[in-house]
mmCIF file of C-alpha atoms in Angstrom:
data_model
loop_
_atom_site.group_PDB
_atom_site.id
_atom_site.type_symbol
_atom_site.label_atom_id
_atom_site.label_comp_id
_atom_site.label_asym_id
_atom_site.label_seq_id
_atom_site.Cartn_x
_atom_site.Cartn_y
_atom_site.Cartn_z
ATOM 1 C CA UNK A 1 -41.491 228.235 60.424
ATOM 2 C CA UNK A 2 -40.202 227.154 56.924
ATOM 3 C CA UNK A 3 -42.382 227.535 54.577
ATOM 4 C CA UNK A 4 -40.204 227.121 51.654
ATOM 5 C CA UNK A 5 -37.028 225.128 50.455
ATOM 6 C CA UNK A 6 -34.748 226.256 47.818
ATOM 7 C CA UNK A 7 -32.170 223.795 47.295
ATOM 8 C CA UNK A 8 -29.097 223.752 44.806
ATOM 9 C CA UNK A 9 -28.097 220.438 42.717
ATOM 10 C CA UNK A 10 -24.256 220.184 41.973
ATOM 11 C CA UNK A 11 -22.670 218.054 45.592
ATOM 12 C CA UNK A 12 -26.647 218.838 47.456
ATOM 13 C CA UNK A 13 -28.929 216.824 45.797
ATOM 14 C CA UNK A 14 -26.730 215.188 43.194
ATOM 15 C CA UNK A 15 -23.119 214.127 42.925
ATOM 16 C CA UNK A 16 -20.877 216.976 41.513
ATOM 17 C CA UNK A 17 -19.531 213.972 39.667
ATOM 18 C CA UNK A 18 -22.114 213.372 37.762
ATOM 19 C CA UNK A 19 -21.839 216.788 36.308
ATOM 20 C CA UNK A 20 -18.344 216.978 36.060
ATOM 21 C CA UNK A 21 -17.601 213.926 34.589
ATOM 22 C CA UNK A 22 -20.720 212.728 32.547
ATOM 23 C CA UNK A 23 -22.838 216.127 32.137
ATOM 24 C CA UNK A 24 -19.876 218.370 30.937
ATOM 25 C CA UNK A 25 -17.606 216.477 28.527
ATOM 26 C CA UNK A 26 -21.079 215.082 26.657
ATOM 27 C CA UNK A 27 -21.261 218.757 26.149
ATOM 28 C CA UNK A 28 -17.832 219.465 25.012
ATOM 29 C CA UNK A 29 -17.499 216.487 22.621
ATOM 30 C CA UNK A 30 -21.158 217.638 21.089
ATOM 31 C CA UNK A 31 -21.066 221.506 21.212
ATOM 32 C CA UNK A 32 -19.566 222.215 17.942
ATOM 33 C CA UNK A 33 -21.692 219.617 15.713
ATOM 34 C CA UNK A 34 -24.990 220.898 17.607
ATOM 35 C CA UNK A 35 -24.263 224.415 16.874
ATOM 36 C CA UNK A 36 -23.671 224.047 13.169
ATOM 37 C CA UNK A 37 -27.007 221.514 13.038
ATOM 38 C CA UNK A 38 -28.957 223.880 14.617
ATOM 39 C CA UNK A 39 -27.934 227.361 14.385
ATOM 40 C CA UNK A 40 -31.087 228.260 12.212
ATOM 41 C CA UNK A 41 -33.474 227.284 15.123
ATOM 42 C CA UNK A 42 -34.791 230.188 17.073
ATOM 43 C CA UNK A 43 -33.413 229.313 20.367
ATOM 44 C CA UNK A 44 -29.932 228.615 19.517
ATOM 45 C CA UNK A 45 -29.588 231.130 17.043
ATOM 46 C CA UNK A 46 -30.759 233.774 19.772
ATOM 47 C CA UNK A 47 -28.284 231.881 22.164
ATOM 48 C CA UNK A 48 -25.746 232.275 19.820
ATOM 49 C CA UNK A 49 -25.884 236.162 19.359
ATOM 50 C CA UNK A 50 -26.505 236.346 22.636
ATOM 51 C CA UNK A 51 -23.201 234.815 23.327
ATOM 52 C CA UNK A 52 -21.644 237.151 20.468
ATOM 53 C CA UNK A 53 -22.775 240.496 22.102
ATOM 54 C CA UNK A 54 -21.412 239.660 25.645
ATOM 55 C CA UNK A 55 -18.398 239.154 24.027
ATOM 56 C CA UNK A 56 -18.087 242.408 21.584
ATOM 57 C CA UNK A 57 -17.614 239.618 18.402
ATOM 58 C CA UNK A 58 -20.808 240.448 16.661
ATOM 59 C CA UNK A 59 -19.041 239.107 13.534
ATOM 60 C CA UNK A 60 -17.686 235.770 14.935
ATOM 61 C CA UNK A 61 -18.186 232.680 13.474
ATOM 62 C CA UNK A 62 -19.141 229.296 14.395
ATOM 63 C CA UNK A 63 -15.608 228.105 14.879
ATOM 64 C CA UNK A 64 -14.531 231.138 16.695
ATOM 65 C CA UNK A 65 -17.692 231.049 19.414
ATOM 66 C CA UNK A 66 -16.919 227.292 19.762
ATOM 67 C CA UNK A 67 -13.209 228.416 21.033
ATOM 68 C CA UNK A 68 -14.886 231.168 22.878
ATOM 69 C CA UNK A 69 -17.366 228.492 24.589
ATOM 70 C CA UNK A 70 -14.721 225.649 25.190
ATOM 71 C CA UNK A 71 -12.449 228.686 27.099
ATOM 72 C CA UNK A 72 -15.834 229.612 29.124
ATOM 73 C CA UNK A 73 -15.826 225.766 29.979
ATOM 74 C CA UNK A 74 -12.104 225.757 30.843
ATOM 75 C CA UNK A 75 -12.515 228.505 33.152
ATOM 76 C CA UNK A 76 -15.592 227.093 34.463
ATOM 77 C CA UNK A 77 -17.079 230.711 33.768
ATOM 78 C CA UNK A 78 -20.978 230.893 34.546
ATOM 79 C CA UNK A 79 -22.158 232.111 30.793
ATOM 80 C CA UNK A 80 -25.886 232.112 30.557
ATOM 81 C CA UNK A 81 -25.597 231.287 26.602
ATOM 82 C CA UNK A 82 -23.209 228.791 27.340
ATOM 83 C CA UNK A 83 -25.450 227.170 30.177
ATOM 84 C CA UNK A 84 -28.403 227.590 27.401
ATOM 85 C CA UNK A 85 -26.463 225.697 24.994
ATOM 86 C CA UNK A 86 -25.296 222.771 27.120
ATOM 87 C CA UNK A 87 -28.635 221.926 28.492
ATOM 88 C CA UNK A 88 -30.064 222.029 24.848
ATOM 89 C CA UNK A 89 -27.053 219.237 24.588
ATOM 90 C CA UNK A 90 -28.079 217.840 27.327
ATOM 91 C CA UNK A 91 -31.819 217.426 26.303
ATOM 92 C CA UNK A 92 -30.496 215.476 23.420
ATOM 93 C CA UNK A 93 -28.422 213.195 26.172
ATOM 94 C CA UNK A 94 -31.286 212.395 28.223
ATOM 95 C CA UNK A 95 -33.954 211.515 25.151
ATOM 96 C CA UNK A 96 -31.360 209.580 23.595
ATOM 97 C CA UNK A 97 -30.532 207.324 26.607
ATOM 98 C CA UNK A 98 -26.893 208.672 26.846
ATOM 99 C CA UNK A 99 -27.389 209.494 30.774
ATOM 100 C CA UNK A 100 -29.880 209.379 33.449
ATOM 101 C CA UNK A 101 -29.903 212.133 36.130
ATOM 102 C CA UNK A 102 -27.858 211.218 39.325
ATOM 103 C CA UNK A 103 -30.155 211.573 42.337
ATOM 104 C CA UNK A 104 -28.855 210.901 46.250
ATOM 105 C CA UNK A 105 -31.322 208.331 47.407
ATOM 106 C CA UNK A 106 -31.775 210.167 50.602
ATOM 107 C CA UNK A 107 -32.716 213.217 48.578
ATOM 108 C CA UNK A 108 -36.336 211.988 46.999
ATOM 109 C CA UNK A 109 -37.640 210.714 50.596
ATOM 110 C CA UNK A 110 -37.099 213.650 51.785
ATOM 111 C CA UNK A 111 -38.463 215.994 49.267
ATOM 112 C CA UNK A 112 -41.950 214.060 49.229
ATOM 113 C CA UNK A 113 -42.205 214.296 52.592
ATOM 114 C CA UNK A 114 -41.510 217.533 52.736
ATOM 115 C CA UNK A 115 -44.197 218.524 49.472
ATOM 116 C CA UNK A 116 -46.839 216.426 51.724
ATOM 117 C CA UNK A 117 -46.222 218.861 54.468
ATOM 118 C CA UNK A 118 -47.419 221.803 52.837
ATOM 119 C CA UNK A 119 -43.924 223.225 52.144
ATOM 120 C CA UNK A 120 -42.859 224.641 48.367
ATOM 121 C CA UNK A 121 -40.000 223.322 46.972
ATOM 122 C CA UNK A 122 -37.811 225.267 44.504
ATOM 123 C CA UNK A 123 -34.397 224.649 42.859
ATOM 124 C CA UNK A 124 -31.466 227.128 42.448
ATOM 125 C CA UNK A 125 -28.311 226.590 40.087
ATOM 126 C CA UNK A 126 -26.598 228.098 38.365
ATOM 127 C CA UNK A 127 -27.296 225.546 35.458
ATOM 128 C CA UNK A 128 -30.042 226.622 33.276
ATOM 129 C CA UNK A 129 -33.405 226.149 34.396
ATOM 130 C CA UNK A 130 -34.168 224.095 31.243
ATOM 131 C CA UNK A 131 -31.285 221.883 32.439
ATOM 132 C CA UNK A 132 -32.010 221.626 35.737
ATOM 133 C CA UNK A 133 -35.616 220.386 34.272
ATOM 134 C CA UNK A 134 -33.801 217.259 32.590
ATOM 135 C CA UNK A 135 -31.875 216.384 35.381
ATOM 136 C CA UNK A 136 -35.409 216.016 37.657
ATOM 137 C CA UNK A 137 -37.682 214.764 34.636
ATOM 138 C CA UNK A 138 -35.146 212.143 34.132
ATOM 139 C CA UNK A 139 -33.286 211.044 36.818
ATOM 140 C CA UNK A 140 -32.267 207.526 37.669
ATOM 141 C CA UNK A 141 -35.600 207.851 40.575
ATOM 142 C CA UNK A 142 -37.799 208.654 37.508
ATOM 143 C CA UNK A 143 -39.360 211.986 36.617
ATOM 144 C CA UNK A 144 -39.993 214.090 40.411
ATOM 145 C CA UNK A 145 -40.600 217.480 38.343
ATOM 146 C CA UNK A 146 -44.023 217.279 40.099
ATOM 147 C CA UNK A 147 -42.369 217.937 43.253
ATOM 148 C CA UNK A 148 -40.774 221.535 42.225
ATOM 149 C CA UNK A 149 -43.085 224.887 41.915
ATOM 150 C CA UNK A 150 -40.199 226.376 40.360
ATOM 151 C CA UNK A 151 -36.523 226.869 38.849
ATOM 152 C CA UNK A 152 -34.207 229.290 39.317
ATOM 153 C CA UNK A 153 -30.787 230.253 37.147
ATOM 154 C CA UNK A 154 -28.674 232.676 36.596
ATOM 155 C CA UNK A 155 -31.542 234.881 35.148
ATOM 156 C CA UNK A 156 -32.187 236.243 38.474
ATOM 157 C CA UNK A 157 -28.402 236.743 39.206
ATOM 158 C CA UNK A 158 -25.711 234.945 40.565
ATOM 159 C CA UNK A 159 -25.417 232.703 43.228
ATOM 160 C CA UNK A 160 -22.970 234.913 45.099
ATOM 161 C CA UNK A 161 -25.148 237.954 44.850
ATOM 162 C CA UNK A 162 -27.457 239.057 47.957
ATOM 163 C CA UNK A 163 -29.378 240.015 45.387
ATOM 164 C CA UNK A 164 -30.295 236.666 43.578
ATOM 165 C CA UNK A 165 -31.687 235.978 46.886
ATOM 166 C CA UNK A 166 -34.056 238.673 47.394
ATOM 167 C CA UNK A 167 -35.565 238.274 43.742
ATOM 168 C CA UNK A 168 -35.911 234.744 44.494
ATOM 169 C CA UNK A 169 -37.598 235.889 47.783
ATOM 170 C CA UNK A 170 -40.041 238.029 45.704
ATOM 171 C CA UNK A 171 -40.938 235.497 43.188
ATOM 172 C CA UNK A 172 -41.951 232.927 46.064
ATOM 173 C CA UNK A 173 -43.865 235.643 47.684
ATOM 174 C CA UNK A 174 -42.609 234.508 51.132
ATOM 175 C CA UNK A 175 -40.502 236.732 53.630
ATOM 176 C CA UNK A 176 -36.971 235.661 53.924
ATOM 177 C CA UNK A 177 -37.374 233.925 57.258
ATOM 178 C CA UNK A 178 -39.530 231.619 55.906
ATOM 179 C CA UNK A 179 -37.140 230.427 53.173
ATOM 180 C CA UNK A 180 -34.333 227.850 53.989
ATOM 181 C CA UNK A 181 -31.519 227.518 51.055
ATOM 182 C CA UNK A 182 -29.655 224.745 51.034
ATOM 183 C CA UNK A 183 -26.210 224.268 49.368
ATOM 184 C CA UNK A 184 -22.602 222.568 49.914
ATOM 185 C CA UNK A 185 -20.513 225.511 49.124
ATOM 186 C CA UNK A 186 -20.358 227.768 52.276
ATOM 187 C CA UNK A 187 -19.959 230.508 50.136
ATOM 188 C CA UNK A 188 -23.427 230.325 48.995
ATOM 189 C CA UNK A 189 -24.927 230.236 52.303
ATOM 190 C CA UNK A 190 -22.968 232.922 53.193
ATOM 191 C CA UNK A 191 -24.906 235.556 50.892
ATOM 192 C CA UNK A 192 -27.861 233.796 51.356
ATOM 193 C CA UNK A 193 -28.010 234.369 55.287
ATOM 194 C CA UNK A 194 -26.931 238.140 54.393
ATOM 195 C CA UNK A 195 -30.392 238.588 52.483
ATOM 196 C CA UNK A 196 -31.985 237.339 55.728
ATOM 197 C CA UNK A 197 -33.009 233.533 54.995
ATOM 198 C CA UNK A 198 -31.921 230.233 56.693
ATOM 199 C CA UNK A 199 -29.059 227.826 55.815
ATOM 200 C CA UNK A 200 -28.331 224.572 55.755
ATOM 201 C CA UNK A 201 -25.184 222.786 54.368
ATOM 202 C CA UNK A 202 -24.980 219.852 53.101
ATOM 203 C CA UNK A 203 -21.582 217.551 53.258
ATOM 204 C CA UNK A 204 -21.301 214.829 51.398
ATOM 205 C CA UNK A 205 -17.752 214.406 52.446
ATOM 206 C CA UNK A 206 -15.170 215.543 54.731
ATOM 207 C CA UNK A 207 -16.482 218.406 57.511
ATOM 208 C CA UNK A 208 -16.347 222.080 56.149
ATOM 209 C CA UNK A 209 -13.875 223.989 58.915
ATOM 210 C CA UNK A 210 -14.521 227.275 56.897
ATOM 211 C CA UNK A 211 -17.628 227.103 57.473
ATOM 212 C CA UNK A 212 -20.225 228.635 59.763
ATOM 213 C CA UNK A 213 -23.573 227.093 58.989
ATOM 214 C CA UNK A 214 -25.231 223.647 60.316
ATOM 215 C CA UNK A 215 -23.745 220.967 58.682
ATOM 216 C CA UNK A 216 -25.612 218.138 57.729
ATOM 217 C CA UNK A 217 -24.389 214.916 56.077
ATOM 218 C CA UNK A 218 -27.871 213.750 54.236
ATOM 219 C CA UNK A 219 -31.231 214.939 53.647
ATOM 220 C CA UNK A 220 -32.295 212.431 56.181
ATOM 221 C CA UNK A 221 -30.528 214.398 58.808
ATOM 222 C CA UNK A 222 -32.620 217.544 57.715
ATOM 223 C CA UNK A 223 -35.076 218.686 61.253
ATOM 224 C CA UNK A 224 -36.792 221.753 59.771
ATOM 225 C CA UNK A 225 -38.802 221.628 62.831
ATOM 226 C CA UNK A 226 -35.611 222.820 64.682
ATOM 227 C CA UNK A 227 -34.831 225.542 62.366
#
């Protein structure tokens, strides 16, 4: 029985566009301005030094770790700091107006139903959990934070690691079979079977042929009772 669903964001419950096209050049066009406004604040200034020790530039500057983040962007690279500092961007986005969190309207029905049910419902991405946060609190369906008992980033590893999985097991304090991950890169659910739980794909577009999990096209189509 499936007690649990962990689901990812990016093309699952929201479309990759959204990110790609709204979420990421808002942070790009605003990185370099928030870092010099706000470099004395706690959190960004650990963020920041953070950022400097995992590259060896304890000495680097503002201008040099904004060339260092915009390549991390360029190459797509999953940097914690630089996953910190965009959703501390973001934050700004959301209060401001700027953007409201793109939500698949088969994806709320779904997740209430589901919550009513009994089952615990848990987000994994490998956007920071504070991000991840804003996108729920203030999505274009209103705020459905209530729905989640908890986030997961890339503090518990990545999202191609069996063992993200099994600390994310652990944390729920469910046995794998009783956790169902949900994702539209095959790759994902690939690792995640490996550390023993269910899969379910969704595709919100053309029919993965790579791929060896149930395919499903909307949360609609979800039967957990057949799982």
């Amino acid at each position: 029985m499936i007690r649990a669903i962990v689901t990812d964001i990016e093309g699952t419950t929201s479309d990759i566009r959204f990110v790609h096209n709204i979420l990421f050049p808002y942070a790009r066009q605003h990185l370099a301005t928030f870092m010099s406004d706000q470099q004395l604040q706690p959190e960004v200034q650990a963020t920041l030094e953070a950022v400097r020790a995992k590259v060896d530039q304890p000495q680097a500057d503002l201008p040099t770790l904004t060339q260092i983040l915009f390549s991390f962007m360029d190459q797509d690279r999953k940097s914690t700091g630089l996953k910190a500092l965009q959703g501390m961007i973001w934050r700004d986005g959301y209060l401001n107006g700027s953007f409201t969190g793109h939500l698949y309207p088969d994806v709320l029905p779904a997740l209430t139903a589901w919550q009513a049910q009994g089952r615990k419902l848990y987000v994994y991405s490998s956007g920071s959990v504070a991000a991840q946060k804003l996108l729920f609190g203030y999505s274009d369906q209103g705020d459905i934070t209530g729905l989640f008992s908890g986030y997961f980033d890339t503090h518990v590893g990545a999202k191609r690691e069996v063992a993200a999985y099994h600390t994310i097991a652990a944390q729920i304090g469910l046995p794998a079979e009783q956790l169902l991950f949900l994702s539209d890169i095959h790759q994902e659910l690939d690792v995640a079977a490996q550390a023993g739980r269910h899969t379910l794909q969704l595709i919100r577009g053309e029919a993965d042929g790579a791929s060896r999990h149930r395919q499903v096209t909307d949360f609609s189509k979800i039967d957990l009772e057949s799982i």
